Coordinates of C-alpha atoms and ligand atoms in Angstrom, one line a residue:
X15 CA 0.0 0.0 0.0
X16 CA 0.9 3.2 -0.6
X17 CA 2.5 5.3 1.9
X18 CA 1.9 9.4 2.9
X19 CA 3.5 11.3 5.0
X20 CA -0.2 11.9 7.3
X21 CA -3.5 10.1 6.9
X22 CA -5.1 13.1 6.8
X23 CA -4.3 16.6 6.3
X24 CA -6.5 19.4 6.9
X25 CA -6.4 22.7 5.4
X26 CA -8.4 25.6 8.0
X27 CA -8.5 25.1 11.5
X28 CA -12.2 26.9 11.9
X29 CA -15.0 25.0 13.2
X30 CA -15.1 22.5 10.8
X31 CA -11.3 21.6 10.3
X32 CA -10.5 21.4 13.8
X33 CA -13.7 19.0 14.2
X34 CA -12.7 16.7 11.3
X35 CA -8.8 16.8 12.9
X36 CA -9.8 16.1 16.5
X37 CA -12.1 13.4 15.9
X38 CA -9.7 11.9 13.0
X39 CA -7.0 12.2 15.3
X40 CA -9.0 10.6 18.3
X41 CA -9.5 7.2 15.9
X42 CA -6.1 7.3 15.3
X43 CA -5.5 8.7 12.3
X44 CA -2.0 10.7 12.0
X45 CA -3.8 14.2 11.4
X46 CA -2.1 17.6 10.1
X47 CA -3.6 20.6 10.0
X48 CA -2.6 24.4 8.4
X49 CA -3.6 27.3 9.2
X50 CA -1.8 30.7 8.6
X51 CA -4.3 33.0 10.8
X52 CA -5.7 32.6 14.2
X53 CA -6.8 29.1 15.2
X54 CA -11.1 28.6 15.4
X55 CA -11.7 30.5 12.4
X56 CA -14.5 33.1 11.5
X57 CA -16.5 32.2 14.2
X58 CA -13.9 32.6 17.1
X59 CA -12.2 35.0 15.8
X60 CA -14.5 37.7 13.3
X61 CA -18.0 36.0 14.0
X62 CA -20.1 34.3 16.5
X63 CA -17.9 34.9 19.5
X64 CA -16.8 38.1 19.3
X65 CA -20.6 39.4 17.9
X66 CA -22.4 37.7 21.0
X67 CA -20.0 39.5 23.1
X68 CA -20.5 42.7 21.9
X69 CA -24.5 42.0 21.4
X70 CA -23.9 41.2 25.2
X71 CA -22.5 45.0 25.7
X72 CA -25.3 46.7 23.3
X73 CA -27.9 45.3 25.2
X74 CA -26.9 47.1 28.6
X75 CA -28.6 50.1 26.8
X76 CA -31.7 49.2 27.1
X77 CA -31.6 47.2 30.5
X78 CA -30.6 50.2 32.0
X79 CA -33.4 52.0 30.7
X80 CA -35.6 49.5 31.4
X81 CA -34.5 48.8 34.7
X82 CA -35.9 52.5 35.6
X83 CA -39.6 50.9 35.8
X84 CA -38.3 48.5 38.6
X85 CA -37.2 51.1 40.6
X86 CA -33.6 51.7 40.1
X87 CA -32.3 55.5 39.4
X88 CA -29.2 56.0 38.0
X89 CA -27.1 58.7 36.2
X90 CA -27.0 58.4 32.5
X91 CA -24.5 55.4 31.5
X92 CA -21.6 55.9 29.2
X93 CA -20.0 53.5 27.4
X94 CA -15.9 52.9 26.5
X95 CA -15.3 50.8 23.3
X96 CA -11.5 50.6 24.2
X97 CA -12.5 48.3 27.0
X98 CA -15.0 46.5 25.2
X99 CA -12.2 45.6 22.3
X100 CA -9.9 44.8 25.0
X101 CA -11.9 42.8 27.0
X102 CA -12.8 41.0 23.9
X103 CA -9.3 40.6 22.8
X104 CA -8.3 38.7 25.8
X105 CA -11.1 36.3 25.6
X106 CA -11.0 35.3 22.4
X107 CA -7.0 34.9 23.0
X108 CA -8.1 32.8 25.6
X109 CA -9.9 30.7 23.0
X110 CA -7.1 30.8 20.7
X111 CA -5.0 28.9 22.9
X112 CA -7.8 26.3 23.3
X113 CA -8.4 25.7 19.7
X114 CA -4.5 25.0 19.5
X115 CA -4.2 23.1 22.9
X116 CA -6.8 20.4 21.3
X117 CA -4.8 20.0 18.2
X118 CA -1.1 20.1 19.9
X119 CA -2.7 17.5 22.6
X120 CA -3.8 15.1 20.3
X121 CA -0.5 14.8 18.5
X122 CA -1.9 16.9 15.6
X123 CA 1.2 18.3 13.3
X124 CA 0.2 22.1 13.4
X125 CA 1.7 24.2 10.4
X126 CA 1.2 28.5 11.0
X127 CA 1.2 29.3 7.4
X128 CA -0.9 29.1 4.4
X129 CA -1.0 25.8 2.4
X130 CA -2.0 24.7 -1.0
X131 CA -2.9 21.6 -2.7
X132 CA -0.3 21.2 -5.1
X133 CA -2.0 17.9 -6.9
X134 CA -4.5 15.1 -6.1
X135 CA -2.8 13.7 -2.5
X136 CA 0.4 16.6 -2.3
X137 CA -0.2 19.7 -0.8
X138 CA 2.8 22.4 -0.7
X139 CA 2.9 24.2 3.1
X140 CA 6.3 27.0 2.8
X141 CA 9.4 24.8 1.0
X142 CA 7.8 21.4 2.1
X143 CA 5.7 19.4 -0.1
X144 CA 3.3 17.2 1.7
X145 CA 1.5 13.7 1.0
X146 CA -1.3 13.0 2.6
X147 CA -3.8 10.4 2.1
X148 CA -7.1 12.2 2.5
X149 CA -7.0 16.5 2.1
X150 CA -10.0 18.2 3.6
X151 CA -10.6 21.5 2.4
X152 CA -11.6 23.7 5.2
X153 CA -11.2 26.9 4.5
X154 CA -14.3 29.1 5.1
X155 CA -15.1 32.3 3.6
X156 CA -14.5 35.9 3.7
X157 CA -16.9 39.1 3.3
X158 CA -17.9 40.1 0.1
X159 CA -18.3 44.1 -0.7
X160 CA -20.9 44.9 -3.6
X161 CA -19.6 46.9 -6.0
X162 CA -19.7 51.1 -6.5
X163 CA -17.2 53.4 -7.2
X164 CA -15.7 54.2 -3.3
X165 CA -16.5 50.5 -2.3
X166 CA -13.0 50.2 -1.0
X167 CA -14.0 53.2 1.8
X168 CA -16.3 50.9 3.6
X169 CA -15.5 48.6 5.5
X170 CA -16.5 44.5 6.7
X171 CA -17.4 42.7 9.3
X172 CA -14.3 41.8 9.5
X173 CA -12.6 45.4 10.7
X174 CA -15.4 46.6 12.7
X175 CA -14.2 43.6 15.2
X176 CA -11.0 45.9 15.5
X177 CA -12.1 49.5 15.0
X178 CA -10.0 51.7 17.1
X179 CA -12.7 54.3 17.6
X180 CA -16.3 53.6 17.4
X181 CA -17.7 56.3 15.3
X182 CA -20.7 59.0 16.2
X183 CA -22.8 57.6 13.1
X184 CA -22.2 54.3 10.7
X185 CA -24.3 53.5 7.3
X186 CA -25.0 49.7 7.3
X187 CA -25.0 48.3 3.7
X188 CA -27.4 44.8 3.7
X189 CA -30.4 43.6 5.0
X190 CA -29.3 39.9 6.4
X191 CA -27.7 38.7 9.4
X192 CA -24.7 40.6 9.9
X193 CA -26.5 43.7 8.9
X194 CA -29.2 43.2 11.4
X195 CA -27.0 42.4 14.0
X196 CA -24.8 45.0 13.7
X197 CA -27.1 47.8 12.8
X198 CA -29.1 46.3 16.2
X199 CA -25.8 46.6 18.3
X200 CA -24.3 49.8 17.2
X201 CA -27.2 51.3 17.7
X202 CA -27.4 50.0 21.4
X203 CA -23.9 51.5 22.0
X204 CA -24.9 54.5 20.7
X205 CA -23.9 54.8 17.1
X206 CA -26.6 56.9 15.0
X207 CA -27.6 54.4 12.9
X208 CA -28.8 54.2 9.0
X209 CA -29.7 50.3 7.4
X210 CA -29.7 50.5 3.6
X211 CA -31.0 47.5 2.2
X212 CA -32.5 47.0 -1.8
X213 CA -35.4 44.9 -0.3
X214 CA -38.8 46.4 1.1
X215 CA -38.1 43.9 4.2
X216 CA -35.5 42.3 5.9
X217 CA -33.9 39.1 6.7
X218 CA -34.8 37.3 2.6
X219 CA -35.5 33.5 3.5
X220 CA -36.6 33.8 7.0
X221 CA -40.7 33.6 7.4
X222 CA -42.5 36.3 6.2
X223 CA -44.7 37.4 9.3
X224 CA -41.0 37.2 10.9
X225 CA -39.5 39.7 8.3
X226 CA -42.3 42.1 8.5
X227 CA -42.7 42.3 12.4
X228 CA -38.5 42.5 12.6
X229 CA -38.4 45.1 9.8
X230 CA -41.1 47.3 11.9
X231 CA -39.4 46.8 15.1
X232 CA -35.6 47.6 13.8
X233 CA -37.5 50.6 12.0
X234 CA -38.6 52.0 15.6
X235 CA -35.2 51.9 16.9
X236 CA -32.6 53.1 13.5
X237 CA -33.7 54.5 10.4
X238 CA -33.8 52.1 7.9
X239 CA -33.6 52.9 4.1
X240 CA -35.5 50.0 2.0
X241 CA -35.8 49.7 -1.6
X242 CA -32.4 51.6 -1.8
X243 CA -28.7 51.1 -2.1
X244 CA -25.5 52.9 -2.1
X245 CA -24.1 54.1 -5.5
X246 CA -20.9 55.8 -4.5
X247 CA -19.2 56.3 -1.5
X248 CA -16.5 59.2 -1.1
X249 CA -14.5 60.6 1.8
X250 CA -14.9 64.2 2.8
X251 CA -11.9 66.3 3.6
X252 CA -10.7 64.9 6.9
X253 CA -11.6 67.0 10.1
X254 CA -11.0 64.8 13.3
X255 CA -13.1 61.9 12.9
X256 CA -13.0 60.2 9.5
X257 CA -16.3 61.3 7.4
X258 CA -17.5 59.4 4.8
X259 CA -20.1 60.3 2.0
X260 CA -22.6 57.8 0.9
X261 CA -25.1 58.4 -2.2
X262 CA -28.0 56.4 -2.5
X263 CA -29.2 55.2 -5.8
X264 CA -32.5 57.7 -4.5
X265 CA -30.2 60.4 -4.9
X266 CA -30.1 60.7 -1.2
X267 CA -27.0 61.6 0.7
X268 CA -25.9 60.2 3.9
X269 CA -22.8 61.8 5.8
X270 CA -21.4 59.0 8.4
X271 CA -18.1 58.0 10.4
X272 CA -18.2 54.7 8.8
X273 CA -20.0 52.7 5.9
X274 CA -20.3 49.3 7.3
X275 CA -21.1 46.4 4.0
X276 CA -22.6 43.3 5.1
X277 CA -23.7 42.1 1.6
X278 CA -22.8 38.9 1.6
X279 CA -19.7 36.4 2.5
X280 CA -17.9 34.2 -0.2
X281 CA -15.9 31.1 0.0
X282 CA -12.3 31.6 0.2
X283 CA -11.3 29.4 -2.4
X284 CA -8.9 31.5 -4.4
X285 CA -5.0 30.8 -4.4
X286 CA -5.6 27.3 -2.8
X287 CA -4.1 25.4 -5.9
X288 CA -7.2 23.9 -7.2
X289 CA -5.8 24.2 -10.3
X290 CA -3.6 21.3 -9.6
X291 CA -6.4 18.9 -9.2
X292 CA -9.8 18.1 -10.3
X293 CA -11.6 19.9 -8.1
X294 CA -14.6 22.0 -8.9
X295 CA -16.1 24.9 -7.6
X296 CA -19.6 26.9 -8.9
X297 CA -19.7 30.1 -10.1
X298 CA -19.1 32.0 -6.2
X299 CA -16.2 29.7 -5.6
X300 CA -18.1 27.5 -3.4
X301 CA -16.2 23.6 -3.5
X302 CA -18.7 21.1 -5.4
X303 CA -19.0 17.8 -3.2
X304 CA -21.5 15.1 -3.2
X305 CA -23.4 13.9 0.1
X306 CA -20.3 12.5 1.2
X307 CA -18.4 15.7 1.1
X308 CA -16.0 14.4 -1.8
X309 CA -15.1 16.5 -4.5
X310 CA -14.3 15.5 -7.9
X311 CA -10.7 14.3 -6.7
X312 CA -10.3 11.3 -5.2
X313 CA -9.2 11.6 -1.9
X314 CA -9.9 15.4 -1.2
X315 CA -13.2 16.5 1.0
X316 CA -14.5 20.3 1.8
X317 CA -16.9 21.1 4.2
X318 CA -17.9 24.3 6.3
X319 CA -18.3 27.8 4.2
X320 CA -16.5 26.2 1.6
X321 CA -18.8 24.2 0.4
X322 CA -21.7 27.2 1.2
X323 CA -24.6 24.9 1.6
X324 CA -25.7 26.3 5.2
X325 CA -23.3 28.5 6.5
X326 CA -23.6 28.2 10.1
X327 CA -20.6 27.5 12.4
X328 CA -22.1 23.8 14.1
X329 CA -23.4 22.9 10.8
X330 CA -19.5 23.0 10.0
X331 CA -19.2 20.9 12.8
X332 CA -21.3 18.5 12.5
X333 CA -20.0 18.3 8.4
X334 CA -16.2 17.9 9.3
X335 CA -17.3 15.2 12.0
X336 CA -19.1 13.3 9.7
X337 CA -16.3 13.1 7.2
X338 CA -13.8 12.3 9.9
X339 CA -15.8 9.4 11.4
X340 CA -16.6 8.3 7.9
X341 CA -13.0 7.9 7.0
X342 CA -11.2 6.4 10.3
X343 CA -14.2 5.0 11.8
X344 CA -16.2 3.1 8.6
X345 CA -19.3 5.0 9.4
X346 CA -21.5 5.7 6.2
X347 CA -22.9 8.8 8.0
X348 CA -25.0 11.4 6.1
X349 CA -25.7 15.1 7.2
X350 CA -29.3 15.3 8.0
X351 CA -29.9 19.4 6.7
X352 CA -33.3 19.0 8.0
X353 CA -34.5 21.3 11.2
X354 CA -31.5 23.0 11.1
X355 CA -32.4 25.6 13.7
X356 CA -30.6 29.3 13.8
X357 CA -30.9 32.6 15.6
X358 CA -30.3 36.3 14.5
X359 CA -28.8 38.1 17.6
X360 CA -30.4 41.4 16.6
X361 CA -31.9 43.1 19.1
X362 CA -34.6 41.9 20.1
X363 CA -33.2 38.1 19.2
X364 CA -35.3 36.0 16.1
X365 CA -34.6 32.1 16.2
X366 CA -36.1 29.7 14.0
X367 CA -36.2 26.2 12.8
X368 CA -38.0 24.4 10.0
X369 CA -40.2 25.4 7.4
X370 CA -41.4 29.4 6.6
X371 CA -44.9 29.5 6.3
X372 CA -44.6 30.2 2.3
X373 CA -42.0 26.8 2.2
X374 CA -44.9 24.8 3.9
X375 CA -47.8 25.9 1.4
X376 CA -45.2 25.4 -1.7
X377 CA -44.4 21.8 -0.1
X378 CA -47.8 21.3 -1.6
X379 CA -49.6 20.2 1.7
X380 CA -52.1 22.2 4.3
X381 CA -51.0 23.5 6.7
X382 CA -52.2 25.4 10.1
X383 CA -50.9 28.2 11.5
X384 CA -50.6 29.7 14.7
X385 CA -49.2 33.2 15.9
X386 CA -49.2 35.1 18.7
X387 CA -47.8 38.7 19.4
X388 CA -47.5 38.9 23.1
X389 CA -45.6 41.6 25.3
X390 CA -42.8 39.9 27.5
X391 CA -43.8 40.2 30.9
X392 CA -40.7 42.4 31.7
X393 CA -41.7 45.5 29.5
X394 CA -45.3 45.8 31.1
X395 CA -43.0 47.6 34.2
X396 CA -40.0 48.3 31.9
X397 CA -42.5 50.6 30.1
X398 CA -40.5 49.4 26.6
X399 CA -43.4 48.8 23.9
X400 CA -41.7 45.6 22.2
X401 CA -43.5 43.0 21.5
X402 CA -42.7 39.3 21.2
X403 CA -44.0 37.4 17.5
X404 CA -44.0 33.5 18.2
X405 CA -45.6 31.2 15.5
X406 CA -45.5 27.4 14.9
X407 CA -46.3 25.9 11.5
X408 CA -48.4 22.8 11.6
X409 CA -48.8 20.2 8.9
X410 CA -52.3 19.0 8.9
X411 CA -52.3 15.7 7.3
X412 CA -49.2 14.4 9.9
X413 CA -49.8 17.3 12.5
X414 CA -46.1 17.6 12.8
X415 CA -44.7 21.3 14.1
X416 CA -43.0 21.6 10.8
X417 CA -41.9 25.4 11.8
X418 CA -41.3 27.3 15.0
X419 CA -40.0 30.7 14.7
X420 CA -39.6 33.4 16.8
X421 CA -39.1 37.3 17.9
X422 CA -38.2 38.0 22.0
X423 CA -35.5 38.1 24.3
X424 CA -33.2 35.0 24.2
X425 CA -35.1 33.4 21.5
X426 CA -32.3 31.1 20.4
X427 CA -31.8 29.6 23.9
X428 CA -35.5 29.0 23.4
X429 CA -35.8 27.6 19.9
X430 CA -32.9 24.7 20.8
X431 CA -35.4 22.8 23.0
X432 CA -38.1 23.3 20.4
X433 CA -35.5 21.9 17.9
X434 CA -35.4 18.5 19.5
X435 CA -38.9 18.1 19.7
X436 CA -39.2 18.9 16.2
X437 CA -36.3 16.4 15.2
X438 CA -38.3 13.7 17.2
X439 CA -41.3 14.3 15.3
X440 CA -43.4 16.3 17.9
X441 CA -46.9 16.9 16.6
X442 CA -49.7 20.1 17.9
X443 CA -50.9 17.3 20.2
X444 CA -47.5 16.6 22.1
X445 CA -47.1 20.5 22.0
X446 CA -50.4 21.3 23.6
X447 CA -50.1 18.1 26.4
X448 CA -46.8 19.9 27.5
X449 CA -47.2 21.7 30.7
X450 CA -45.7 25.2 30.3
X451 CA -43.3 27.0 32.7
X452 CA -45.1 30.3 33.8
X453 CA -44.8 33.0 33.9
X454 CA -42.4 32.8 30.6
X455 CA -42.5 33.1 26.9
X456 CA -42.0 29.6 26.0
X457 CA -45.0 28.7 27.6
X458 CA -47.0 30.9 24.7
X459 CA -45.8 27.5 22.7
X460 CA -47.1 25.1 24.1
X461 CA -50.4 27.0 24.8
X462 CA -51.8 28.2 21.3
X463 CA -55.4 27.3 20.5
X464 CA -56.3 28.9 17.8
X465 CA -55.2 28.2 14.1
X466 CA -55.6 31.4 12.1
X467 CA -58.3 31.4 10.0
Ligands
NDP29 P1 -26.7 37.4 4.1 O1 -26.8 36.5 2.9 O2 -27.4 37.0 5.3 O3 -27.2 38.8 3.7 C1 -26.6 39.5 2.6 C2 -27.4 40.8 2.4 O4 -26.8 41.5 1.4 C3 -28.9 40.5 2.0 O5 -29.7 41.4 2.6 C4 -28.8 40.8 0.5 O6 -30.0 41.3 0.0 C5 -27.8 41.9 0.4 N1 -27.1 41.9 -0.9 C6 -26.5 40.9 -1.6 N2 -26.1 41.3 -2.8 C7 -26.5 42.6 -2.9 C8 -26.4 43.6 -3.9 N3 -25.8 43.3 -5.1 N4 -26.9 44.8 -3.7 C9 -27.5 45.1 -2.6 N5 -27.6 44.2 -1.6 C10 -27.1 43.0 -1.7 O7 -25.2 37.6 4.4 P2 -24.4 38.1 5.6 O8 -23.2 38.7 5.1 O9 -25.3 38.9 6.5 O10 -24.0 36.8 6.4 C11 -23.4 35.7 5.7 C12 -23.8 34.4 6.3 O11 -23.1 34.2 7.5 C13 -25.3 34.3 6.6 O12 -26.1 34.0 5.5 C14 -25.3 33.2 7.7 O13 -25.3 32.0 7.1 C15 -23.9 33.4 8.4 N6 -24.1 34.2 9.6 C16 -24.8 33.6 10.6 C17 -25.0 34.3 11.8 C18 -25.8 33.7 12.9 O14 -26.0 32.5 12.9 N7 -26.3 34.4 13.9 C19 -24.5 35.7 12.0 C20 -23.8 36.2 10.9 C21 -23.6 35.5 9.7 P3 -31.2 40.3 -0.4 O15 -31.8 39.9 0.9 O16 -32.1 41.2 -1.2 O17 -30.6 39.2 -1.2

């Protein structure tokens, strides 16, 4: 047989590569992995952590106001970003080190630079070629900035995570989740706010009562500019803080610190030496594999935002486990895409699993529907008028809960539990025998009647 330097060698050590490498490595496989940033990828590093810790800080603004109905008085808050960035720094150095502890414990060969296939079982990491006899293709994606004349003014995701000064105003470019979350927490640390978004309504994809009950509630807190997007972006002659110009395909003009783009994310595909094999990618750069995760080489898997089937950091997971297990373990393992819950950490929180109420009816099948808008128990002292949107999606003929989504605080802690249920097949009936936890919001669940006419 054959013989390669490593059984497996893993390029990206985000979410999904350091699952594949751990679990390979765990069922004895001899596992390298490359990596030439910082070890857990987006989401440790330029996504989930670092966004739930800041959501964490933006929310403050409003508990402080709303903590005035319960009795507490207090002067007027203010709010350091240099503390919040360095704070966050340390923790997700903290995490760093983990991510890399788990790979050096397990014998993994860690290489701190950039590698590239450089043919069907070689990949080339600095001067050292490398032959391994399985290659998973790991590595994620990167923000993608629509084009206009200026675009390169504006910044990502990406450096907003490191922005030395948090400016007075900020123009949010996008109407999807990292345009939503961030519009909802710079405006809870106190950034003046604009969302420009082409669509009448945010969040495409997610349900539609969702969308509409979301857009109105952002809309009360930051001006949103729908149907409209940025043409040209331009910097005004620099006077302290940085000033940037944005025009509007309305002809409107909006004057802001900083032009935030959240448009979109791509695979980061390029200059991986793809060229030297047979793999395929479609038209965004997205790797083509089958249900298996192979590509069209032999020998050579991608998962994660690579692939850009659902890009959510445990669906990478659960994807580079699947192809580790199926490789050292014999497993014939499939990824299961259905009831995929997720969560939008705006503020106030959406989470939501299964189908939209317009991806039921298309599914061909009746379907019942119940909603309820309800105000959180907390905001009839708090005095805040925001109310909660929670709606289930029930298939008639089976009675399954076929979608659950919701609009309140913590909805995503919520909508896990739900997501069980719904993977066991939990119909109305096993819903409505549940005994609720009150006084809470997930009780409102468990205790609609009424189907909507
Ligand atoms: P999304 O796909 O969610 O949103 C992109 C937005 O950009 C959409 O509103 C889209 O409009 C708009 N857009 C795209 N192209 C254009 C264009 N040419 N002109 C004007 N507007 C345009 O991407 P994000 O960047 O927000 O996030 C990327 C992915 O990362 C998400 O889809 C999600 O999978 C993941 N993510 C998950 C999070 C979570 O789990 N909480 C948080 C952040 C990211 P339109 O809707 O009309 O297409």
């Amino acid at each position: 047989m054959k013989s390669y330097d490593f059984d497996f060698f893993v390029i990206g050590a985000g979410s999904g590569g350091v699952r594949a490498s751990r679990v390979a490595a765990d069922l004895g496989a001899r596992v390298a992995i490359a990596e030439e940033r910082d070890f857990g990828g987006t989401c440790v590093n330029l996504g989930c952590v670092p966004k739930k810790l800041f959501s964490y800080a933006a929310h403050y603004a409003e508990e402080w106001r709303d903590s005035r109905g319960f009795g507490w008085t207090h002067a007027e808050p203010a709010f350091d970003w240099p503390t919040l960035l360095a704070n966050k720094n340390r923790e997700i150095a903290r995490l760093n080190a983990i991510y890399r502890d788990i790979l050096a414990s397990r014998g993994i060969r860690i290489f701190s630079e950039r590698a590239r296939l450089a043919g069907p079982h070689r990949i080339k990491v600095g001067v050292e070629t490398i032959s391994a006899r399985h290659i998973l293709l790991a590595v994620g994606g990167q923000p993608w900035k629509i084009p206009f004349p200026g675009n390169d003014l504006a910044i990502t995701s990406d450096e907003l995570f490191h922005l030395p000064e948090l400016p007075d105003s900020m123009v949010v470019q996008g109407g999807g989740y990292i345009a939503c979350e961030f519009a909802s927490i710079l405006h809870g640390l106190g950034v003046e706010v604009t969302l420009v978004h082409r669509g009448e309504a945010l969040l495409r994809g997610f349900d539609a009562d969702i969308r509409e009950f979301v857009t109105a509630t952002l809309g009360g807190k930051f001006r949103l500019a729908l149907g409209r997007r940025i043409e040209q972006l331009e910097q005004l002659e620099k006077v302290g803080q940085r000033k940037l110009k944005a025009r509007l395909d309305s002809g409107e003009t909006i004057i802001a610190g900083e032009v935030l783009c959240a448009t979109g994310r791509r695979p980061n595909t390029g200059d991986l030496g793809l060229e030297h094999t047979r793999v395929k990618t479609r038209a965004n750069g997205a790797i083509e594999v089958n249900e298996r995760f192979e590509t069209a080489e032999a020998g050579i898997f991608a998962v994660g935002d690579a692939i850009d089937r659902v890009t959510l950091t445990p669906v990478a997971l659960a994807e580079g486990q699947i192809v580790a297990r199926n490789l050292f373990d014999g497993q014939t393992t499939k990824m299961d895409y259905d009831y995929i819950p997720s969560a939008v950490f705006c503020h106030p929180n959406i989470a939501s699993v299964g189908q939209s109420e317009a991806e039921a009816r298309a599914g061909g099948g009746e379907c019942d529907i119940y909603l309820s808008r309800t105000r959180p128990m907390k905001h009839t002292l708090s005095g805040r008028d925001e109310p909660a949107l929670l709606k289930l999606i029930v298939d008639r003929g089976s009675q399954r809960v076929i979608g659950l989504h919701m609009v309140g605080p913590d909805a995503g802690e919520l909508v896990q539990g739900f997501t069980v249920a719904m993977n066991c097949g939990a119909t109305k009936a096993d819903f409505d025998r549940t005994i609720g936890i009150h006084p809470t919001l997930a009780e409102e669940f468990v205790t609609l009647k009424n189907p909507l006419e």
